[in-house]
C-alpha cells in the first residue's frame, strides 16, 4: 500500500485520485469570435456587439456522444463542462435568465446532452460554474469587467446588487445539482478577493472591489451544493478551502501540500492544448505529442490528476488539431493506462534516474519507470535490488533483463538500443 497520507476533505475524492485523467470542455459564445474565451474582457466588447454571437450560435455539428467517445478513447475517466463561463451565457435551460442556449437558434440544452452522453460512456460528470459573470445586471463593474473602461462605468455600476447576484448563483447551482442526476464534481471559477491588509492596493485593483467568499456568499453556496449532492468534489476557487487544489497551466515540481498543515492534498492540474481554453482559431502554440504525454506522466508521478482541456469550435465539434491531440493520448493510453490509473508518486526509496519519471500502483505491486529521455543500453535504478520479481516493457510485455547489484542496492536494466515505437516507453517492474 502507498504510504502517503492525504488530507481528508468532505468530498468523495477516492475515485478521483484513482482515475487521474479528465477532460475539461470550454464551450460558449466565445467559440464564435474564436480568439480567446476572455474576448469580451480583452476587447471590452459592448453588450449589443457581443449579442451577435448569441444570435449566431448554431453549433450544428455538436454531438455530445462524439465528445464522450473521444474522451473515453483518450483514456479520460471524467469530464468537466463549462455550464456558464465568465461571459454569463448558460449552456443549460435555466429558469433564472434568458441568456441561455435554449433561446439561441440552436435551442438545445447542451448540459443535458453532455450529461447523458458522458454518463452513457461511463465517465464521471463535472460542472464548471463561473462565479464571474459579465452579463448579469447585478454583477458589479470591477477591474475585470468589460464595461470597466466605459466613460459612464461608475454610473452603470450604480444600483448593482451583489446579494441578488449571489442568490442567482445559488438558484442556478440548485438547478444544476437537482436537474441532472448525480454530479461528481463542481468546479467554481474564480476569486480575486481584495486584500483588506493592503490599504495601498492600486486604485485599479480596488475599482469595483475584489470578489471573494464574502461577495459570492461561498459558505451558503457550498452548503447548498453539499446538501444536494453529498459526495460531490468541489474545488478551492470560491475562496473557501474544499476538496481540490487546482494549479493552472503550470507543472508543479512536487506534490502540492496544505499551506498551513503541510499535509499532502488532492490536486488537479488543468492544462490546455494550445494556451487558451475556448476555441482560438489562430493560436500557433499547440503542444507537441511528447509534451502532452509527459505532462500526464509528470502529474501522476507527483500524486496529481490532469484535467486536459478541449475548446470545441463554433460548430460544436473538436477541430482537427484537438482531435489529433486526443488521439495522441488514446494511442499512448491504450498501452500504458496501467501506469496511470490507480497510480501515485513512487515510494521515496525509489529514486528516478535523470530523464525518467516514476509512478507506483497504490497497492504497491508495480513500479513504472517512464523513459522520457531514452537511455543508451542501460538504466541504473537505486534502491530496487531485492525488491523486484520480473520486469518488462509495458506496451508489449516483452521481458527486460536486469542485473542486481546487492552491494549497492542498484538494479541495472538492459534495454534495447533502439527506442520502442511509443512516445514514452515504460518499464513495468513487478515488485516483490
Ligand atoms: C481561468 C480563466 C478561465 C479558465 C480557467 C480554467 O481562471 O479565467 O478562462 O476557464 O482558468 O482553469
Coordinates of C-alpha atoms and ligand atoms in Angstrom, one line a residue:
X1 CA 0.0 0.0 0.0
X2 CA 1.1 3.5 -0.7
X3 CA 2.4 5.2 2.5
X4 CA 1.2 8.6 1.5
X5 CA -1.5 10.1 3.8
X6 CA -3.7 12.7 2.1
X7 CA -5.6 15.4 3.8
X8 CA -9.3 14.4 4.4
X9 CA -11.9 16.6 2.9
X10 CA -15.8 16.4 2.7
X11 CA -16.0 15.2 -0.9
X12 CA -15.5 11.7 -2.2
X13 CA -12.1 12.0 -3.7
X14 CA -11.0 8.4 -3.7
X15 CA -12.4 7.5 -7.2
X16 CA -10.9 10.8 -8.4
X17 CA -7.4 10.0 -7.3
X18 CA -7.7 6.6 -8.9
X19 CA -8.9 7.9 -12.2
X20 CA -6.2 10.6 -12.7
X21 CA -7.2 11.9 -16.1
X22 CA -10.2 14.0 -17.2
X23 CA -11.4 16.2 -20.0
X24 CA -12.2 19.9 -19.5
X25 CA -14.5 21.4 -22.0
X26 CA -14.8 25.1 -22.5
X27 CA -17.7 25.9 -24.7
X28 CA -19.7 29.1 -25.0
X29 CA -20.5 32.1 -27.2
X30 CA -16.7 32.9 -27.3
X31 CA -16.2 29.9 -29.6
X32 CA -17.6 32.1 -32.4
X33 CA -15.1 35.1 -32.3
X34 CA -12.6 32.2 -31.8
X35 CA -10.0 34.5 -30.3
X36 CA -10.0 33.6 -26.5
X37 CA -12.7 33.0 -24.0
X38 CA -11.9 36.2 -22.3
X39 CA -12.6 38.1 -25.5
X40 CA -15.4 40.2 -24.0
X41 CA -13.0 41.4 -21.3
X42 CA -10.0 41.8 -23.7
X43 CA -11.8 43.8 -26.3
X44 CA -14.2 45.4 -23.9
X45 CA -16.9 44.3 -26.3
X46 CA -20.2 46.2 -25.9
X47 CA -23.2 44.2 -25.0
X48 CA -25.0 44.8 -28.3
X49 CA -22.0 43.7 -30.2
X50 CA -21.5 40.5 -28.2
X51 CA -25.1 39.7 -28.8
X52 CA -24.1 38.8 -32.4
X53 CA -22.6 35.6 -31.1
X54 CA -25.8 34.8 -29.3
X55 CA -27.8 35.4 -32.4
X56 CA -25.5 33.2 -34.5
X57 CA -24.9 30.4 -32.0
X58 CA -25.5 27.4 -34.3
X59 CA -23.2 24.5 -33.3
X60 CA -24.8 22.2 -35.9
X61 CA -22.0 19.6 -35.6
X62 CA -22.4 19.3 -31.8
X63 CA -22.7 15.7 -30.9
X64 CA -22.0 15.2 -27.2
X65 CA -21.8 11.4 -27.8
X66 CA -18.9 12.1 -30.1
X67 CA -17.2 14.2 -27.4
X68 CA -17.7 11.5 -24.9
X69 CA -16.4 8.8 -27.3
X70 CA -13.3 10.8 -27.9
X71 CA -12.8 11.5 -24.2
X72 CA -13.1 7.8 -23.4
X73 CA -10.8 6.8 -26.3
X74 CA -8.2 9.2 -25.0
X75 CA -8.2 7.4 -21.6
X76 CA -10.1 10.1 -19.8
X77 CA -12.4 9.0 -16.9
X78 CA -14.3 12.1 -16.1
X79 CA -15.2 15.4 -17.6
X80 CA -15.9 19.0 -16.5
X81 CA -18.0 21.2 -18.8
X82 CA -18.4 25.0 -18.6
X83 CA -22.1 25.3 -17.7
X84 CA -21.5 29.0 -17.7
X85 CA -18.3 30.9 -18.3
X86 CA -17.3 34.5 -17.4
X87 CA -19.4 35.8 -20.3
X88 CA -22.5 34.7 -18.4
X89 CA -24.1 32.6 -21.1
X90 CA -25.7 29.5 -19.8
X91 CA -25.4 26.2 -21.6
X92 CA -28.4 24.8 -19.8
X93 CA -32.1 25.6 -19.7
X94 CA -32.1 27.7 -16.6
X95 CA -35.3 29.4 -15.3
X96 CA -33.3 32.4 -14.0
X97 CA -32.1 34.1 -17.1
X98 CA -33.0 34.4 -20.8
X99 CA -29.3 34.4 -21.6
X100 CA -29.2 30.7 -22.3
X101 CA -28.6 28.2 -25.0
X102 CA -32.3 27.3 -25.4
X103 CA -33.0 30.9 -26.5
X104 CA -30.4 30.8 -29.3
X105 CA -31.1 29.4 -32.8
X106 CA -29.5 26.2 -31.6
X107 CA -32.2 25.7 -28.9
X108 CA -30.9 22.6 -27.2
X109 CA -29.8 22.1 -23.6
X110 CA -26.2 21.3 -24.0
X111 CA -25.6 20.4 -20.4
X112 CA -28.3 17.8 -20.6
X113 CA -26.8 16.2 -23.8
X114 CA -23.4 16.3 -22.2
X115 CA -24.5 14.6 -19.0
X116 CA -26.4 11.9 -20.9
X117 CA -23.6 11.2 -23.3
X118 CA -20.7 11.1 -20.9
X119 CA -22.7 9.0 -18.4
X120 CA -23.5 6.6 -21.1
X121 CA -19.8 6.1 -21.8
X122 CA -19.2 5.5 -18.1
X123 CA -17.4 8.8 -17.4
X124 CA -18.0 10.8 -14.2
X125 CA -19.7 14.2 -14.6
X126 CA -18.3 17.6 -13.6
X127 CA -19.8 21.0 -13.9
X128 CA -17.7 24.2 -14.2
X129 CA -19.6 27.2 -13.0
X130 CA -18.2 30.7 -13.3
X131 CA -18.5 32.9 -10.3
X132 CA -17.7 35.8 -12.5
X133 CA -20.5 37.0 -14.8
X134 CA -20.0 39.8 -17.3
X135 CA -23.6 39.8 -18.4
X136 CA -25.7 39.7 -15.2
X137 CA -27.2 43.1 -14.5
X138 CA -26.3 42.8 -10.8
X139 CA -22.7 41.8 -11.2
X140 CA -20.7 44.9 -10.2
X141 CA -18.4 46.5 -12.8
X142 CA -14.9 45.8 -11.5
X143 CA -11.4 45.7 -12.9
X144 CA -12.1 42.6 -14.9
X145 CA -15.5 43.7 -16.3
X146 CA -15.8 44.5 -20.0
X147 CA -17.6 47.8 -19.1
X148 CA -14.7 49.0 -16.9
X149 CA -13.5 51.5 -19.4
X150 CA -16.8 52.9 -20.4
X151 CA -16.8 56.7 -19.6
X152 CA -20.0 56.1 -17.6
X153 CA -18.9 52.9 -15.9
X154 CA -19.5 54.2 -12.5
X155 CA -23.0 55.3 -13.4
X156 CA -23.7 51.9 -15.0
X157 CA -22.4 50.3 -11.8
X158 CA -24.9 52.1 -9.6
X159 CA -27.7 50.0 -8.1
X160 CA -26.0 46.7 -8.9
X161 CA -26.7 44.4 -6.0
X162 CA -24.2 41.7 -5.3
X163 CA -26.6 39.9 -2.9
X164 CA -29.0 39.5 -5.7
X165 CA -26.3 38.0 -7.9
X166 CA -25.2 35.7 -5.1
X167 CA -28.8 34.4 -4.8
X168 CA -28.9 34.0 -8.6
X169 CA -25.8 31.7 -8.4
X170 CA -27.5 29.6 -5.6
X171 CA -30.6 29.3 -7.8
X172 CA -28.6 28.1 -10.7
X173 CA -26.4 25.8 -8.7
X174 CA -29.6 24.3 -7.3
X175 CA -30.9 23.7 -10.9
X176 CA -27.6 22.1 -11.9
X177 CA -27.4 19.9 -8.9
X178 CA -31.1 18.7 -8.9
X179 CA -31.9 18.5 -12.6
X180 CA -29.2 16.2 -14.0
X181 CA -28.8 13.3 -11.6
X182 CA -25.6 12.5 -9.8
X183 CA -22.9 15.2 -10.3
X184 CA -19.4 14.2 -9.3
X185 CA -17.5 17.5 -9.4
X186 CA -18.4 21.2 -9.1
X187 CA -15.7 23.5 -10.4
X188 CA -16.2 27.1 -9.4
X189 CA -14.1 29.8 -11.1
X190 CA -12.7 32.1 -9.7
X191 CA -12.0 34.6 -6.8
X192 CA -9.9 37.7 -6.6
X193 CA -10.5 39.0 -3.1
X194 CA -9.5 42.5 -2.3
X195 CA -6.8 42.3 0.4
X196 CA -8.0 44.4 3.3
X197 CA -4.5 44.4 4.7
X198 CA -3.2 46.3 1.7
X199 CA -4.6 49.7 2.1
X200 CA -2.1 50.8 -0.6
X201 CA -3.6 48.5 -3.2
X202 CA -3.6 50.3 -6.5
X203 CA -6.8 52.1 -7.4
X204 CA -7.4 49.9 -10.4
X205 CA -7.5 46.9 -8.1
X206 CA -10.0 48.5 -5.8
X207 CA -12.2 49.7 -8.6
X208 CA -15.5 47.8 -8.2
X209 CA -13.9 45.8 -5.4
X210 CA -12.3 42.4 -5.4
X211 CA -14.6 39.3 -5.2
X212 CA -14.1 36.5 -2.7
X213 CA -16.1 34.4 -0.3
X214 CA -18.0 37.3 1.2
X215 CA -19.2 38.6 -2.2
X216 CA -20.0 35.1 -3.6
X217 CA -21.5 34.1 -0.2
X218 CA -19.5 31.0 -0.7
X219 CA -20.4 29.4 2.6
X220 CA -24.1 29.3 1.6
X221 CA -23.3 28.3 -1.9
X222 CA -21.2 25.4 -0.9
X223 CA -23.5 24.3 1.9
X224 CA -26.3 24.2 -0.7
X225 CA -24.2 22.2 -3.1
X226 CA -23.2 19.7 -0.4
X227 CA -26.8 19.3 0.8
X228 CA -27.9 18.4 -2.7
X229 CA -25.0 16.2 -3.8
X230 CA -23.3 14.9 -0.6
X231 CA -20.2 13.2 -2.1
X232 CA -19.5 15.9 -4.6
X233 CA -15.9 17.2 -5.1
X234 CA -15.6 21.0 -5.0
X235 CA -12.6 23.0 -6.0
X236 CA -11.0 25.8 -3.9
X237 CA -11.7 28.6 -6.2
X238 CA -14.7 30.0 -4.4
X239 CA -12.1 31.4 -1.9
X240 CA -13.1 28.7 0.6
X241 CA -10.9 25.6 1.0
X242 CA -12.7 22.5 -0.1
X243 CA -11.5 19.2 -1.7
X244 CA -9.4 20.2 -4.7
X245 CA -6.3 22.3 -5.3
X246 CA -6.2 23.4 -9.0
X247 CA -2.8 24.7 -10.3
X248 CA -3.5 26.1 -13.8
X249 CA -1.2 25.9 -16.8
X250 CA 1.9 25.1 -14.6
X251 CA 3.6 21.9 -13.9
X252 CA 4.1 21.5 -10.2
X253 CA 7.5 20.2 -9.2
X254 CA 6.4 18.4 -6.1
X255 CA 3.2 17.1 -4.6
X256 CA 1.1 20.0 -3.5
X257 CA 0.9 20.4 0.3
X258 CA -1.6 22.3 2.5
X259 CA -0.5 25.8 3.1
X260 CA -0.9 25.6 6.9
X261 CA -0.6 21.9 7.9
X262 CA 1.9 20.7 5.3
X263 CA -0.3 17.7 4.6
X264 CA -0.4 16.3 1.1
X265 CA -3.6 17.4 -0.7
X266 CA -5.8 16.2 -3.6
X267 CA -4.7 18.2 -6.6
X268 CA -5.6 18.5 -10.3
X269 CA -3.5 20.5 -12.8
X270 CA -5.7 21.9 -15.6
X271 CA -3.9 22.4 -18.9
X272 CA -4.6 23.3 -22.5
X273 CA -3.6 22.0 -25.8
X274 CA -2.7 25.5 -27.2
X275 CA -2.9 28.1 -24.4
X276 CA -6.5 29.4 -24.4
X277 CA -9.4 27.4 -23.1
X278 CA -12.1 28.5 -25.6
X279 CA -11.6 27.7 -29.3
X280 CA -8.9 30.0 -30.7
X281 CA -8.6 29.6 -34.4
X282 CA -5.2 31.3 -35.0
X283 CA -3.3 30.1 -32.0
X284 CA 0.0 28.6 -33.0
X285 CA 1.2 27.3 -29.7
X286 CA -0.1 23.7 -29.8
X287 CA 1.8 21.4 -27.6
X288 CA 3.8 18.5 -29.1
X289 CA 2.8 14.9 -28.6
X290 CA 5.8 14.3 -26.3
X291 CA 4.8 17.2 -24.2
X292 CA 1.2 16.1 -23.9
X293 CA 2.1 12.6 -22.8
X294 CA 4.8 13.8 -20.4
X295 CA 2.5 16.3 -18.8
X296 CA 0.2 13.4 -17.8
X297 CA 3.1 11.3 -16.5
X298 CA 4.7 14.2 -14.6
X299 CA 1.4 15.0 -12.9
X300 CA 0.7 11.4 -11.8
X301 CA 4.3 11.0 -10.7
X302 CA 3.6 13.7 -8.1
X303 CA 0.3 12.3 -6.9
X304 CA -1.9 14.6 -9.0
X305 CA -4.6 14.5 -11.7
X306 CA -4.6 16.0 -15.1
X307 CA -7.7 17.9 -16.5
X308 CA -6.9 18.4 -20.1
X309 CA -9.0 21.0 -22.0
X310 CA -10.7 21.0 -25.3
X311 CA -12.4 24.0 -26.8
X312 CA -15.0 22.9 -29.4
X313 CA -15.4 25.2 -32.5
X314 CA -18.4 27.3 -33.1
X315 CA -19.9 24.4 -34.9
X316 CA -19.6 22.3 -31.7
X317 CA -17.1 19.7 -32.8
X318 CA -13.5 19.3 -31.8
X319 CA -11.2 20.6 -34.6
X320 CA -8.6 18.5 -36.3
X321 CA -5.8 19.7 -34.0
X322 CA -7.7 18.9 -30.9
X323 CA -8.7 15.5 -32.3
X324 CA -5.1 14.7 -33.1
X325 CA -4.0 15.7 -29.6
X326 CA -6.7 13.5 -28.1
X327 CA -5.6 10.7 -30.4
X328 CA -2.0 11.0 -29.1
X329 CA -3.4 10.3 -25.6
X330 CA -5.5 7.5 -26.9
X331 CA -2.7 5.8 -28.6
X332 CA -0.4 6.0 -25.6
X333 CA -3.0 5.2 -23.0
X334 CA -4.1 2.1 -25.0
X335 CA -0.8 0.5 -24.0
X336 CA 0.1 2.5 -20.8
X337 CA -3.0 3.1 -18.9
X338 CA -1.7 0.7 -16.2
X339 CA 1.0 3.2 -15.2
X340 CA -1.6 6.0 -14.8
X341 CA -4.9 4.6 -13.3
X342 CA -4.6 3.6 -9.6
X343 CA -1.1 5.0 -9.5
X344 CA 0.6 7.7 -7.5
X345 CA 4.0 9.0 -6.6
X346 CA 6.5 6.2 -6.1
X347 CA 7.7 5.4 -2.6
X348 CA 10.7 7.6 -1.7
X349 CA 13.0 4.6 -1.5
X350 CA 12.9 4.5 -5.3
X351 CA 14.8 7.3 -7.0
X352 CA 14.2 8.2 -10.6
X353 CA 17.4 8.4 -12.7
X354 CA 17.8 11.5 -14.8
X355 CA 15.3 11.6 -17.8
X356 CA 12.8 9.2 -16.1
X357 CA 9.7 9.6 -14.0
X358 CA 8.3 7.1 -11.6
X359 CA 4.7 6.1 -10.7
X360 CA 3.7 3.3 -8.5
X361 CA 0.4 1.3 -8.1
X362 CA -1.5 2.4 -4.9
X363 CA -1.3 -1.2 -3.7
X364 CA 2.5 -1.2 -4.1
X365 CA 2.6 -4.1 -6.6
X366 CA 4.2 -2.3 -9.6
X367 CA 6.7 0.4 -10.1
X368 CA 6.6 2.1 -13.5
X369 CA 9.7 3.8 -14.9
X370 CA 8.8 6.2 -17.7
X371 CA 11.7 6.7 -20.0
X372 CA 11.1 10.3 -21.1
X373 CA 14.7 10.6 -22.3
X374 CA 15.6 7.2 -23.8
X375 CA 18.9 5.9 -22.4
X376 CA 21.5 4.0 -24.3
X377 CA 21.5 0.3 -23.5
X378 CA 21.5 0.5 -19.7
X379 CA 19.5 2.2 -16.9
X380 CA 20.5 2.0 -13.3
X381 CA 17.9 2.5 -10.6
X382 CA 18.9 2.6 -6.9
X383 CA 17.0 1.2 -4.0
X384 CA 15.5 -1.6 -6.1
X385 CA 17.7 -4.6 -5.6
X386 CA 16.0 -7.5 -3.8
X387 CA 12.6 -5.9 -4.3
X388 CA 11.6 -7.0 -7.8
X389 CA 10.5 -10.3 -9.3
X390 CA 10.1 -9.6 -13.0
X391 CA 10.4 -6.7 -15.5
X392 CA 9.0 -6.0 -18.9
X393 CA 8.1 -3.2 -21.2
X394 CA 4.5 -2.1 -20.5
X395 CA 3.5 -1.6 -24.2
X396 CA 4.2 -5.2 -25.4
X397 CA 5.1 -7.1 -22.2
X398 CA 8.4 -8.0 -23.7
X399 CA 10.8 -9.1 -21.0
X400 CA 13.6 -6.7 -19.9
X401 CA 16.6 -8.4 -18.4
X402 CA 18.3 -6.9 -15.4
X403 CA 21.3 -7.3 -13.1
X404 CA 21.0 -6.8 -9.4
X405 CA 23.9 -5.3 -7.5
X406 CA 23.3 -6.4 -4.0
X407 CA 26.3 -4.4 -2.6
X408 CA 24.9 -1.1 -3.8
X409 CA 21.2 -1.9 -3.9
X410 CA 21.1 -0.9 -7.6
X411 CA 19.4 -2.7 -10.4
X412 CA 20.7 -2.3 -14.0
X413 CA 18.2 -2.8 -16.7
X414 CA 19.4 -4.0 -20.1
X415 CA 17.5 -2.0 -22.7
X416 CA 17.3 -2.4 -26.5
X417 CA 19.4 0.2 -28.3
X418 CA 16.5 1.3 -30.4
X419 CA 13.7 3.1 -28.6
X420 CA 10.4 1.2 -28.9
X421 CA 8.0 3.0 -31.2
X422 CA 5.9 4.6 -28.5
X423 CA 6.2 8.2 -27.3
X424 CA 7.4 7.5 -23.8
X425 CA 8.2 3.8 -23.1
X426 CA 7.6 2.4 -19.7
X427 CA 9.4 -0.3 -17.8
X428 CA 6.9 -2.2 -15.7
X429 CA 8.7 -3.5 -12.6
X430 CA 6.8 -6.2 -10.7
X431 CA 7.6 -5.7 -7.0
X432 CA 8.1 -8.5 -4.5
Ligands
LIG1 C1 -9.1 30.8 -15.5 C2 -9.7 31.6 -16.6 C3 -10.6 30.8 -17.4 C4 -10.5 29.3 -17.4 C5 -10.0 28.7 -16.2 C6 -9.6 27.3 -16.2 O1 -9.4 31.1 -14.3 O2 -10.4 32.7 -16.2 O3 -10.8 31.3 -18.7 O4 -11.8 28.9 -17.5 O5 -9.0 29.4 -15.6 O6 -8.9 26.9 -15.1

